Coordinates of C-alpha atoms and ligand atoms in Angstrom, one line a residue:
Chain A
M1 CA 146.8 112.7 44.9
H2 CA 144.7 110.3 43.1
N3 CA 144.8 107.4 45.4
V4 CA 144.1 104.3 43.6
E5 CA 143.7 102.2 46.7
L6 CA 140.6 104.2 47.4
L7 CA 139.1 102.3 44.6
N8 CA 138.3 99.5 46.6
I9 CA 138.3 97.3 43.2
T10 CA 137.4 93.8 43.5
E11 CA 136.8 92.6 39.9
T12 CA 139.7 92.5 37.7
A13 CA 139.8 94.9 35.1
D14 CA 139.2 93.4 31.7
S15 CA 140.0 96.2 29.1
N16 CA 138.4 93.7 26.5
I17 CA 135.1 94.4 27.4
S18 CA 133.2 96.7 24.9
N19 CA 134.5 99.8 26.2
K20 CA 131.5 101.8 25.0
K21 CA 128.8 99.8 26.9
A22 CA 128.1 98.6 30.4
E23 CA 127.2 94.8 30.2
N24 CA 124.3 93.0 31.9
K25 CA 122.3 95.9 32.5
K26 CA 119.7 97.7 30.4
E27 CA 120.9 100.4 28.3
K28 CA 118.8 103.3 29.5
I29 CA 120.2 106.1 27.4
K30 CA 122.1 105.8 24.0
V31 CA 124.1 108.4 22.4
D32 CA 124.8 107.8 18.8
K33 CA 127.2 110.0 16.9
L34 CA 126.6 113.2 18.6
N35 CA 127.7 116.4 17.2
A36 CA 126.4 119.5 19.2
F37 CA 126.9 123.0 18.1
F38 CA 126.6 126.5 19.5
G39 CA 125.7 128.6 16.4
N40 CA 128.5 127.4 14.0
V41 CA 130.9 126.5 16.8
K42 CA 131.0 122.6 17.4
A43 CA 131.1 121.8 20.9
L44 CA 130.9 118.0 20.7
N45 CA 132.5 115.9 18.0
N46 CA 131.0 112.3 17.1
I47 CA 130.2 111.2 20.6
S48 CA 128.7 107.6 20.8
L49 CA 128.2 105.8 24.3
S50 CA 125.4 104.5 26.4
F51 CA 124.4 104.7 30.1
S52 CA 122.8 101.7 31.7
E53 CA 120.2 101.4 34.3
N54 CA 121.4 101.5 38.1
T55 CA 124.7 102.4 37.5
V56 CA 126.5 105.9 38.1
T57 CA 128.6 107.0 35.1
A58 CA 131.0 109.9 35.8
I59 CA 132.1 112.2 33.0
I60 CA 135.5 113.7 33.5
G61 CA 137.7 115.9 31.4
P62 CA 139.5 119.3 31.5
S63 CA 137.3 122.6 31.7
G64 CA 135.5 123.4 28.4
C65 CA 135.7 119.9 26.8
G66 CA 132.0 119.5 26.6
K67 CA 130.7 117.7 29.6
S68 CA 128.1 119.9 30.6
T69 CA 127.0 120.2 26.9
L70 CA 126.8 116.4 26.5
L71 CA 124.5 116.5 29.8
R72 CA 122.4 119.2 28.4
C73 CA 121.9 117.5 25.1
I74 CA 120.5 114.5 26.9
N75 CA 117.6 116.3 28.6
R76 CA 117.4 119.0 25.7
M77 CA 118.4 121.9 27.8
H78 CA 120.9 122.4 25.1
E79 CA 118.1 123.9 22.9
E80 CA 117.0 126.5 25.7
V81 CA 120.2 128.1 24.8
S82 CA 119.5 127.9 21.2
G83 CA 122.2 125.1 20.7
T84 CA 121.4 122.4 18.0
Y85 CA 122.8 118.8 17.7
E86 CA 123.1 116.2 15.1
G87 CA 123.1 112.4 15.8
I88 CA 120.5 110.3 17.8
I89 CA 120.0 110.4 21.6
S90 CA 117.5 107.8 22.8
L91 CA 115.9 107.1 26.2
D92 CA 114.7 103.5 26.3
D93 CA 115.3 103.3 22.6
E94 CA 113.2 106.1 21.6
N95 CA 114.5 109.1 20.0
I96 CA 114.4 112.0 22.6
K97 CA 113.4 114.3 19.7
D98 CA 110.3 112.5 19.1
N99 CA 108.8 113.4 22.4
D100 CA 108.1 116.8 24.1
P101 CA 111.0 118.2 25.9
V102 CA 108.7 119.1 28.9
W103 CA 107.7 115.4 29.1
L104 CA 111.3 114.3 28.6
R105 CA 112.7 116.7 31.5
R106 CA 110.2 114.8 33.7
K107 CA 111.8 111.7 33.1
I108 CA 115.5 113.1 33.0
G109 CA 116.0 115.3 36.0
M110 CA 119.0 117.5 36.4
I111 CA 121.0 118.9 39.3
F112 CA 123.0 121.9 38.6
Q113 CA 126.4 123.0 40.0
K114 CA 125.2 125.9 42.0
P115 CA 122.2 124.8 44.2
N116 CA 119.4 126.6 42.6
P117 CA 116.2 126.5 45.0
F118 CA 113.4 128.9 44.2
P119 CA 114.2 131.8 46.5
T120 CA 110.7 132.9 47.0
M121 CA 109.2 129.6 47.8
S122 CA 109.4 127.7 51.0
I123 CA 111.1 124.5 51.5
M124 CA 107.9 122.5 51.3
D125 CA 106.8 124.5 48.0
N126 CA 110.4 124.0 46.5
V127 CA 110.2 120.2 46.8
T128 CA 106.6 120.2 45.5
A129 CA 107.3 122.7 42.8
G130 CA 107.7 120.0 40.0
L131 CA 104.5 118.2 41.2
R132 CA 102.5 121.2 41.2
L133 CA 103.6 121.9 37.6
N134 CA 102.3 118.4 36.7
G135 CA 98.9 119.4 38.0
I136 CA 98.9 117.6 41.4
R137 CA 97.0 119.8 43.9
N138 CA 95.9 117.3 46.5
R139 CA 97.7 118.7 49.7
S140 CA 98.1 115.4 51.5
K141 CA 99.5 113.7 48.5
L142 CA 102.0 116.5 48.1
K143 CA 103.0 116.5 51.5
E144 CA 103.4 112.7 51.3
I145 CA 105.6 112.9 48.3
A146 CA 107.6 115.8 49.7
E147 CA 108.3 113.9 52.8
Q148 CA 109.4 110.7 50.9
S149 CA 111.7 112.8 48.7
L150 CA 113.4 114.5 51.4
R151 CA 114.0 111.5 53.1
Q152 CA 115.5 110.0 50.0
A153 CA 117.8 113.1 49.9
F154 CA 118.7 112.8 53.6
L155 CA 117.3 116.0 54.2
W156 CA 114.2 115.2 56.1
D157 CA 115.6 115.2 59.6
E158 CA 117.1 118.5 59.2
V159 CA 114.1 120.3 57.7
K160 CA 110.9 118.5 58.9
D161 CA 110.4 121.2 61.5
I162 CA 111.0 124.2 59.3
L163 CA 109.3 123.2 56.1
K164 CA 107.7 126.6 55.9
Q165 CA 110.8 128.5 55.8
P166 CA 112.2 129.8 52.6
G167 CA 114.5 127.3 50.7
I168 CA 117.4 129.6 50.6
A169 CA 117.6 130.0 54.3
L170 CA 119.4 126.6 54.2
S171 CA 122.9 126.1 53.8
G172 CA 124.6 125.3 50.5
G173 CA 124.7 121.7 51.3
Q174 CA 121.2 121.4 52.4
Q175 CA 120.2 123.7 49.5
Q176 CA 121.7 120.9 47.2
R177 CA 120.0 118.1 48.7
L178 CA 116.8 120.2 48.6
C179 CA 117.3 120.3 44.8
I180 CA 118.0 116.9 44.7
A181 CA 114.7 116.1 46.6
R182 CA 112.9 118.4 44.1
T183 CA 114.2 116.5 41.3
L184 CA 113.4 113.1 42.9
A185 CA 109.9 114.5 43.8
V186 CA 108.7 114.2 40.0
S187 CA 110.1 110.4 40.1
P188 CA 112.4 110.7 37.0
E189 CA 114.2 107.8 35.6
V190 CA 117.4 109.2 35.0
I191 CA 119.3 112.0 36.9
L192 CA 121.9 114.3 35.5
M193 CA 124.3 116.0 37.9
D194 CA 126.6 118.8 37.0
E195 CA 129.4 119.0 39.3
P196 CA 126.8 118.8 42.0
A197 CA 129.3 119.1 44.9
S198 CA 131.7 121.5 43.4
A199 CA 130.5 124.5 45.5
L200 CA 130.1 122.4 48.7
D201 CA 132.1 121.7 51.6
P202 CA 134.0 118.3 52.2
L203 CA 131.3 117.2 54.7
S204 CA 128.3 118.1 52.5
T205 CA 130.1 116.6 49.6
N206 CA 130.3 113.5 51.6
K207 CA 126.7 113.5 52.0
I208 CA 126.0 113.9 48.4
E209 CA 128.3 111.1 47.5
E210 CA 126.5 108.7 50.0
L211 CA 123.2 109.9 48.3
I212 CA 124.6 109.2 44.9
F213 CA 125.5 105.5 46.0
E214 CA 121.8 105.1 47.3
L215 CA 120.2 106.9 44.3
K216 CA 121.8 104.4 41.9
K217 CA 119.7 101.5 43.4
S218 CA 116.7 103.1 41.5
Y219 CA 117.9 105.5 38.8
T220 CA 120.4 105.8 36.1
V221 CA 122.8 108.5 37.3
I222 CA 125.1 110.5 35.3
I223 CA 127.5 112.9 37.1
V224 CA 130.2 115.4 35.7
T225 CA 132.9 116.1 38.1
H226 CA 136.2 117.5 38.3
N227 CA 137.2 115.9 41.5
M228 CA 138.9 112.4 40.4
Q229 CA 138.5 110.9 43.7
Q230 CA 134.9 111.6 43.6
A231 CA 134.5 110.0 40.3
A232 CA 136.6 107.0 41.6
R233 CA 134.4 106.8 44.6
V234 CA 130.9 107.0 43.5
S235 CA 130.9 105.7 39.7
D236 CA 130.7 102.6 38.0
Y237 CA 131.7 103.7 34.7
T238 CA 133.9 106.6 33.6
A239 CA 133.9 108.6 30.4
F240 CA 136.9 110.6 29.7
M241 CA 136.1 113.6 27.3
Y242 CA 138.9 115.9 25.6
L243 CA 138.1 119.1 23.3
G244 CA 134.6 117.8 22.5
E245 CA 135.6 114.2 21.8
L246 CA 135.0 110.8 24.0
V247 CA 138.6 109.7 24.5
E248 CA 137.9 106.7 26.7
Y249 CA 134.9 105.1 28.3
N250 CA 135.1 102.1 30.7
K251 CA 134.6 100.7 33.9
T252 CA 135.7 103.3 36.4
A253 CA 138.4 100.7 37.9
N254 CA 140.0 100.5 34.5
I255 CA 140.0 104.1 33.7
F256 CA 142.0 104.8 37.0
T257 CA 144.1 101.8 37.0
N258 CA 144.7 101.0 33.6
P259 CA 143.6 103.6 31.0
S260 CA 144.2 102.5 27.4
N261 CA 144.7 106.2 26.2
K262 CA 147.8 108.2 27.2
R263 CA 145.8 111.3 27.7
T264 CA 143.4 109.7 30.1
E265 CA 146.4 108.4 32.1
E266 CA 147.7 111.9 32.1
Y267 CA 144.5 113.4 33.1
V268 CA 143.5 111.1 36.1
T269 CA 147.0 111.1 37.3
G270 CA 146.8 114.8 37.5
R271 CA 149.7 115.6 35.0
F272 CA 147.4 117.8 32.7
G273 CA 144.0 119.6 32.8
Chain B
M1 CA 114.5 159.1 33.3
Q2 CA 117.3 159.8 35.8
I3 CA 114.9 159.3 38.5
I4 CA 113.6 156.2 37.3
N5 CA 116.9 154.7 36.9
L6 CA 117.9 155.6 40.3
I7 CA 114.6 153.9 41.8
K8 CA 115.3 150.9 39.6
R9 CA 118.7 150.5 41.1
K10 CA 117.3 150.8 44.5
I11 CA 114.8 148.3 43.9
F12 CA 117.3 145.9 42.4
K13 CA 119.6 146.3 45.2
Q14 CA 116.9 145.6 47.7
Q15 CA 115.6 142.7 45.9
A16 CA 119.2 141.4 45.6
G17 CA 119.5 141.9 49.4
I18 CA 122.5 144.3 48.6
I19 CA 121.4 147.3 50.6
S20 CA 121.5 146.5 54.2
V21 CA 119.4 148.4 56.5
E22 CA 122.3 150.4 57.8
A23 CA 125.0 150.0 55.7
P24 CA 128.0 151.2 57.7
A25 CA 130.5 153.4 55.7
A26 CA 133.4 151.1 55.9
S27 CA 136.8 152.9 55.9
F28 CA 139.7 151.0 54.5
S29 CA 142.1 153.9 55.0
I30 CA 144.9 154.0 57.7
K31 CA 143.6 154.2 61.1
N32 CA 145.3 156.8 62.9
L33 CA 145.2 158.5 66.4
L34 CA 141.8 159.4 66.9
G35 CA 140.3 156.3 68.7
G36 CA 141.3 154.3 65.4
K37 CA 139.4 156.7 63.3
N38 CA 140.4 158.5 60.2
V39 CA 140.1 162.3 60.4
G40 CA 139.0 162.3 56.9
D41 CA 136.3 160.1 57.6
L42 CA 135.0 161.8 60.5
V43 CA 134.9 165.1 58.6
F44 CA 133.2 163.2 55.8
Q45 CA 130.7 161.6 57.9
N46 CA 129.6 164.8 59.7
V47 CA 129.3 166.6 56.2
L48 CA 126.9 163.9 55.0
R49 CA 125.0 163.9 58.3
F50 CA 124.5 167.7 57.8
F51 CA 123.4 167.3 54.3
A52 CA 121.1 164.3 55.2
S53 CA 119.5 166.5 58.0
I54 CA 119.1 169.5 55.7
L55 CA 116.7 167.2 53.6
L56 CA 114.7 166.2 56.6
L57 CA 114.6 169.9 57.6
I58 CA 113.1 170.8 54.3
V59 CA 110.5 168.3 54.6
V60 CA 109.3 169.2 58.1
L61 CA 109.4 173.0 57.1
M62 CA 107.2 172.3 54.1
V63 CA 104.7 170.4 56.1
I64 CA 104.7 173.1 58.8
Q65 CA 104.0 175.7 56.3
M66 CA 101.5 174.0 54.5
V67 CA 99.6 173.3 57.7
N68 CA 100.1 176.8 58.9
Q69 CA 98.7 178.3 55.6
S70 CA 95.8 175.9 55.6
M71 CA 94.8 176.7 59.0
P72 CA 92.1 179.3 57.8
S73 CA 90.4 176.5 55.8
I74 CA 90.8 173.8 58.3
K75 CA 89.2 176.1 60.9
Q76 CA 86.3 177.1 58.8
F77 CA 85.3 173.6 57.2
G78 CA 86.9 171.0 59.5
W79 CA 86.3 167.3 58.4
N80 CA 83.6 168.7 55.9
F81 CA 86.5 169.8 53.8
I82 CA 87.1 166.3 52.8
K83 CA 83.4 165.1 53.0
N84 CA 81.6 167.8 51.0
N85 CA 81.0 168.2 47.1
T86 CA 81.1 172.0 46.8
W87 CA 83.8 174.1 45.4
D88 CA 82.2 177.5 44.9
P89 CA 85.0 180.6 45.1
V90 CA 82.0 183.0 44.6
K91 CA 80.2 181.9 47.7
E92 CA 83.6 181.0 49.3
E93 CA 82.8 177.4 50.0
Y94 CA 85.3 175.0 49.5
S95 CA 85.6 171.3 50.1
A96 CA 88.1 168.6 48.2
W97 CA 86.0 165.6 47.7
P98 CA 85.5 166.0 44.0
F99 CA 89.3 166.5 43.6
I100 CA 90.2 163.7 45.7
F101 CA 87.7 161.5 43.9
G102 CA 88.9 162.7 40.6
T103 CA 92.6 162.0 41.3
L104 CA 91.8 158.6 42.9
Y105 CA 89.5 157.6 40.2
S106 CA 91.6 158.6 37.2
S107 CA 94.9 157.0 38.7
L108 CA 93.3 153.9 39.7
L109 CA 91.5 153.3 36.3
A110 CA 94.7 154.3 34.7
L111 CA 96.7 151.8 36.7
L112 CA 93.9 149.1 36.0
I113 CA 94.6 149.4 32.3
A114 CA 98.4 150.1 32.5
L115 CA 99.3 147.2 34.8
P116 CA 98.3 144.2 32.6
L117 CA 99.5 146.1 29.5
S118 CA 103.0 146.7 31.1
L119 CA 103.2 143.3 32.4
G120 CA 102.6 141.7 29.2
V121 CA 105.1 144.0 27.6
S122 CA 107.7 143.3 30.2
I123 CA 107.2 139.6 30.1
F124 CA 107.4 139.6 26.3
L125 CA 110.5 141.6 26.5
S126 CA 112.5 139.8 29.1
E127 CA 111.2 136.3 28.1
F128 CA 110.1 136.0 24.6
A129 CA 111.6 138.8 22.4
P130 CA 114.8 138.3 20.4
R131 CA 117.6 140.4 21.7
W132 CA 117.4 142.9 18.9
L133 CA 113.7 143.4 19.3
E134 CA 114.0 143.7 23.0
K135 CA 116.5 146.6 22.6
I136 CA 114.2 148.4 20.2
V137 CA 111.1 148.3 22.2
S138 CA 113.0 149.0 25.4
L139 CA 114.3 152.0 24.1
L140 CA 111.1 153.2 22.8
V141 CA 109.5 152.5 26.2
E142 CA 112.3 154.4 27.9
L143 CA 111.8 157.4 25.5
L144 CA 108.2 157.3 26.2
A145 CA 109.1 158.0 30.0
A146 CA 111.4 160.8 29.0
V147 CA 108.7 162.7 27.2
P148 CA 107.6 166.0 29.0
S149 CA 104.0 166.0 30.2
I150 CA 103.1 169.0 28.5
V151 CA 103.7 167.3 25.2
Y152 CA 101.4 164.6 26.2
G153 CA 98.9 167.2 27.2
L154 CA 99.0 169.0 23.9
F155 CA 98.8 165.7 22.1
G156 CA 95.7 165.0 24.3
I157 CA 94.1 168.2 23.5
F158 CA 94.7 168.1 19.8
V159 CA 94.7 164.6 18.8
L160 CA 93.3 162.4 21.4
A161 CA 90.3 164.6 22.5
P162 CA 88.9 165.3 19.0
W163 CA 89.1 161.8 18.2
L164 CA 87.4 160.5 21.4
R165 CA 84.6 163.2 20.8
T166 CA 83.8 162.3 17.3
T167 CA 84.7 158.4 16.9
I168 CA 85.3 156.4 20.2
E169 CA 82.8 158.1 22.7
P170 CA 79.8 158.0 20.4
A171 CA 80.7 154.3 19.6
L172 CA 81.1 153.2 23.1
G173 CA 77.9 155.2 24.0
N174 CA 75.7 153.5 21.4
K175 CA 77.0 150.0 22.3
F176 CA 77.7 150.2 26.0
G177 CA 75.4 153.1 27.1
F178 CA 73.9 151.0 29.6
L179 CA 77.0 150.9 31.7
P180 CA 77.6 153.8 34.2
L181 CA 81.2 154.0 32.5
F182 CA 79.8 155.5 29.2
T183 CA 76.9 157.5 30.0
G184 CA 76.4 161.2 29.0
P185 CA 77.3 163.3 25.9
P186 CA 80.7 163.0 24.3
Y187 CA 82.8 166.0 25.3
G188 CA 86.2 164.7 24.4
L189 CA 87.9 166.4 27.1
G190 CA 87.1 164.6 30.2
M191 CA 88.0 161.8 32.4
F192 CA 88.5 159.3 29.4
A193 CA 91.1 161.4 27.9
A194 CA 92.8 162.0 31.2
V195 CA 92.9 158.2 31.9
I196 CA 94.4 157.4 28.6
I197 CA 97.2 159.9 29.0
L198 CA 97.9 158.7 32.4
V199 CA 98.2 155.2 31.1
V200 CA 100.6 156.3 28.5
M201 CA 102.7 158.0 31.1
I202 CA 102.8 155.3 33.8
L203 CA 103.1 152.4 31.2
P204 CA 106.7 152.9 30.6
I205 CA 107.6 153.3 34.4
I206 CA 105.9 150.0 35.4
T207 CA 107.2 148.3 32.1
S208 CA 110.8 149.2 32.4
I209 CA 111.1 148.5 36.1
S210 CA 109.3 145.0 35.8
R211 CA 111.3 144.1 32.9
D212 CA 114.5 145.0 34.5
V213 CA 113.5 143.1 37.7
M214 CA 112.5 140.0 35.6
K215 CA 115.8 140.1 33.8
A216 CA 117.6 140.2 37.0
I217 CA 116.2 136.7 38.1
P218 CA 119.1 134.6 37.5
V219 CA 119.5 132.2 34.7
T220 CA 119.8 129.4 37.2
Q221 CA 116.3 129.9 38.4
R222 CA 114.9 129.5 34.6
E223 CA 117.1 126.5 34.2
A224 CA 115.8 125.0 37.4
A225 CA 112.2 125.4 36.2
Y226 CA 113.0 123.9 32.7
A227 CA 115.0 121.2 34.2
L228 CA 111.9 120.3 36.3
G229 CA 109.8 120.0 33.0
A230 CA 108.3 123.4 33.2
T231 CA 106.6 124.8 30.1
K232 CA 107.7 128.2 28.9
W233 CA 104.5 129.8 30.3
E234 CA 105.1 127.9 33.7
V235 CA 108.6 129.2 33.7
V236 CA 107.2 132.8 33.3
K237 CA 105.0 132.2 36.2
I238 CA 107.9 131.0 38.4
I239 CA 109.9 134.1 37.4
L240 CA 106.9 136.3 38.2
G241 CA 106.9 134.8 41.7
G242 CA 110.6 136.0 42.0
A243 CA 110.0 139.4 40.7
K244 CA 106.8 139.9 42.6
S245 CA 108.3 142.5 45.0
G246 CA 109.7 144.6 42.4
I247 CA 106.6 144.5 40.1
V248 CA 104.7 145.6 43.4
G249 CA 107.1 148.5 43.9
A250 CA 107.0 149.5 40.2
T251 CA 103.1 149.5 40.3
L252 CA 102.9 151.8 43.3
L253 CA 105.6 154.1 41.6
G254 CA 103.2 154.2 38.7
L255 CA 100.3 154.9 40.9
G256 CA 102.3 157.7 42.5
R257 CA 103.2 159.4 39.1
A258 CA 99.5 159.1 38.2
V259 CA 98.3 160.6 41.5
G260 CA 100.8 163.6 41.2
E261 CA 100.6 164.3 37.4
T262 CA 99.5 167.8 36.9
M263 CA 100.1 169.5 33.5
A264 CA 98.9 166.8 31.2
V265 CA 95.8 165.9 33.3
T266 CA 95.0 169.5 33.8
M267 CA 95.0 170.0 30.0
V268 CA 92.6 167.1 29.1
I269 CA 90.4 166.4 32.1
G270 CA 87.8 169.2 31.6
N271 CA 88.4 170.9 35.0
T272 CA 85.0 170.5 36.3
P273 CA 84.7 169.6 40.0
Q274 CA 82.1 166.9 40.0
I275 CA 81.7 163.2 40.9
S276 CA 80.8 161.1 38.2
Y277 CA 81.9 157.6 37.2
S278 CA 81.2 158.1 33.6
L279 CA 84.2 158.3 31.6
F280 CA 82.8 161.0 29.2
E281 CA 82.0 163.4 32.0
P282 CA 84.8 166.0 32.7
G283 CA 86.2 165.9 36.0
H284 CA 89.1 167.6 38.1
T285 CA 91.9 166.3 40.1
M286 CA 93.7 167.6 43.2
A287 CA 96.8 168.6 41.2
S288 CA 95.0 170.2 38.5
V289 CA 92.9 172.4 40.7
I290 CA 96.0 173.7 42.4
A291 CA 97.6 174.5 38.9
N292 CA 94.5 176.1 37.6
E293 CA 93.3 178.4 40.4
F294 CA 96.5 179.5 42.3
S295 CA 97.2 182.6 40.1
E296 CA 93.6 183.7 40.6
A297 CA 92.8 183.0 44.1
T298 CA 92.7 186.2 46.0
S299 CA 90.7 185.6 49.2
T300 CA 92.6 184.0 52.2
L301 CA 90.2 181.2 52.3
H302 CA 90.6 180.2 48.7
V303 CA 94.2 180.2 48.9
S304 CA 94.1 178.3 52.2
S305 CA 91.6 175.9 50.8
L306 CA 94.0 175.3 47.8
I307 CA 97.0 174.8 50.3
E308 CA 94.9 172.2 52.2
I309 CA 94.5 170.4 49.0
S310 CA 98.0 170.3 48.4
L311 CA 98.6 169.1 51.9
L312 CA 96.3 166.3 51.3
L313 CA 97.9 165.4 48.1
F314 CA 101.1 165.4 50.0
I315 CA 99.7 162.9 52.6
I316 CA 98.4 160.5 49.8
T317 CA 101.6 160.6 48.0
V318 CA 103.6 159.9 51.3
I319 CA 101.2 157.1 52.2
L320 CA 101.6 155.6 48.6
N321 CA 105.4 155.8 48.8
A322 CA 105.5 154.5 52.2
A323 CA 103.2 151.5 51.1
A324 CA 105.5 150.6 48.1
R325 CA 108.6 150.6 50.2
L326 CA 107.0 148.7 53.0
I327 CA 105.7 146.1 50.7
V328 CA 108.9 145.7 48.7
W329 CA 110.8 145.5 51.9
G330 CA 108.4 143.1 53.4
V331 CA 108.3 140.8 50.3
T332 CA 111.9 141.0 50.1
K333 CA 112.8 140.5 53.8
K334 CA 110.5 137.6 54.0
Y335 CA 112.6 135.5 51.6
K336 CA 116.0 136.9 52.0
G337 CA 117.0 134.2 54.3
R338 CA 120.3 133.7 55.8
K339 CA 123.4 135.1 54.4
Ligands
ATP1 N1 126.0 129.2 25.6 C1 127.0 128.8 24.9 N2 127.4 129.6 23.8 C2 128.4 129.3 23.1 N3 129.4 128.4 23.4 C3 129.3 127.7 24.5 C4 128.0 127.9 25.4 N4 128.3 127.1 26.4 C5 129.6 126.6 26.2 N5 130.0 126.9 25.0 C6 131.3 126.3 24.6 O1 131.3 125.0 24.4 C7 132.2 124.1 24.7 C8 131.8 123.0 25.8 O2 131.4 123.8 26.9 P1 130.9 123.1 28.3 O3 130.2 123.9 29.1 O4 130.1 121.8 27.9 O5 132.2 122.6 29.1 P2 132.5 121.8 30.3 O6 133.2 120.5 30.0 O7 131.3 121.4 31.0 O8 133.4 122.8 31.1 P3 133.5 123.1 32.7 O9 134.1 121.8 33.2 O10 134.3 124.3 32.7 O11 132.1 123.2 33.2 C9 133.3 125.1 25.5 O12 134.2 125.4 24.5 C10 132.5 126.3 25.5 O13 133.2 127.6 25.3
MG2 MG1 130.2 122.4 32.8

């Protein structure tokens, strides 16, 4: 089922390259000895890795291994469900705890598993919601950014004539792209995606994947996925997690063709998880 | 309590788009010979239809009776019944404006005070309070809704009115006597007491429905807002936007309750048919005049005038409820979107 030929690997895997670091590119986000808790329950155990600019990193692993928790630590949404963490997460070498979470979340956008447009807002208002929160009121400016974001999310042509209609009147795949446009509109630098295509049909999934490929030109993208082919198709790096620990982190090609850990191999070949 | 819960559920379902306009009673039982219909279903359907039509019949009969019985007064006074200010059983001159005014004035004032309070409390409960505090306060709020109105009335007479007379009203009169709201001698029993009692009575309705509606907004909405970099307050605003229809419905329900409230208001409002904007002055409402004078009304015209007032009250309540439904329905429909 996990067709390795899909990967279209050109570079030869060099498993000796630092397996915690993407080389040549600036490290945008660094996670250092992260332990995350829900109350007394530890969900993440001593995780260290970094995410580089203009790369897509996939996080894979069986259900409950802490993928979402890791993402949610990075944009400090973990705190909103009264979770805590120890260790250091930094954005551009600055500890994220040194800044206002509101400010941080404008730099680190997040896409959720289930499309969640604001149901009482029109398509237009949905896209501009974040901007309006930022205090931008100028209508032509809002319109301009909305169009630009919708184009970036490959949605513009489908909605340009119905911008006044409610966002939830769209199909699931369109809604998800609307949510992506909404996130792009506030011009973040990092985009976290928690299983962004798992609620979508194959065609919509395809579109989202194409989109991710485009996004990496300008953003740092971290995507959680249960779909091995998807991870293989869209990501440059892959992190495999198991029971709250980071088991293996390497170039996607290496993870799928030549995993150094037995568990990783079993997981990516579908023998467990 | 029961009714509030029923209504809550209704509003929810409407909000969630669960109730479709005509939910066909789907039958999963084995189809038989009767054109694919089940006998039990047919019987059941018709029994339900019968009950539904009985309800309708009762309402129609009530209206016919009310119109019928208010005929003498309608013939005698015509539109003047609504426009004039005199209510004089001795001279047999009746007109309803002071009561309509009293009802609307007291209810609207109560709503004006209760709405921001309720919204504040429900926002606190659904967004800020820790779980245990939310539980306790919610329980208290629901308890408030369950207190019989006569209890509020007694409290109004024996506690609230004396306190208003001796402390609050003189103080307000001294400081703000230049406002038309606070002129005249402090009676204690009057519009002020009625408004306060009404506030206490409608507060729990609006609060508990609004809170439930806000809590029903899915977590994904909150997360969407947070992830966009919304502050706590901005998240609340977005949630309020989503809960709008339910809150409007709750408000109109509260208003309906205030308009129809009889016992407690009768006990504290002072029962004087006059038109005054001052809170210190006694007033009268449609419900309270009916309650007060029905037993002693002997002349046909007096009785008929009281019934005409009840007809007007009925119309006002129907309009309010219809408006509530239309607004809730309109707001939900606008954003329901595709299935
Ligand atoms: N709000 C919460 N309160 C307490 N424990 C939680 C909470 N959310 C998650 N957990 C626990 O933390 C662990 C990691 O959960 P997490 O959601 O990060 O897993 P996941 O890898 O994203 O799983 P999935 O693939 O199913 O989404 C799990 O054991 C889970 O039970
Ligand atoms: Mg998850």
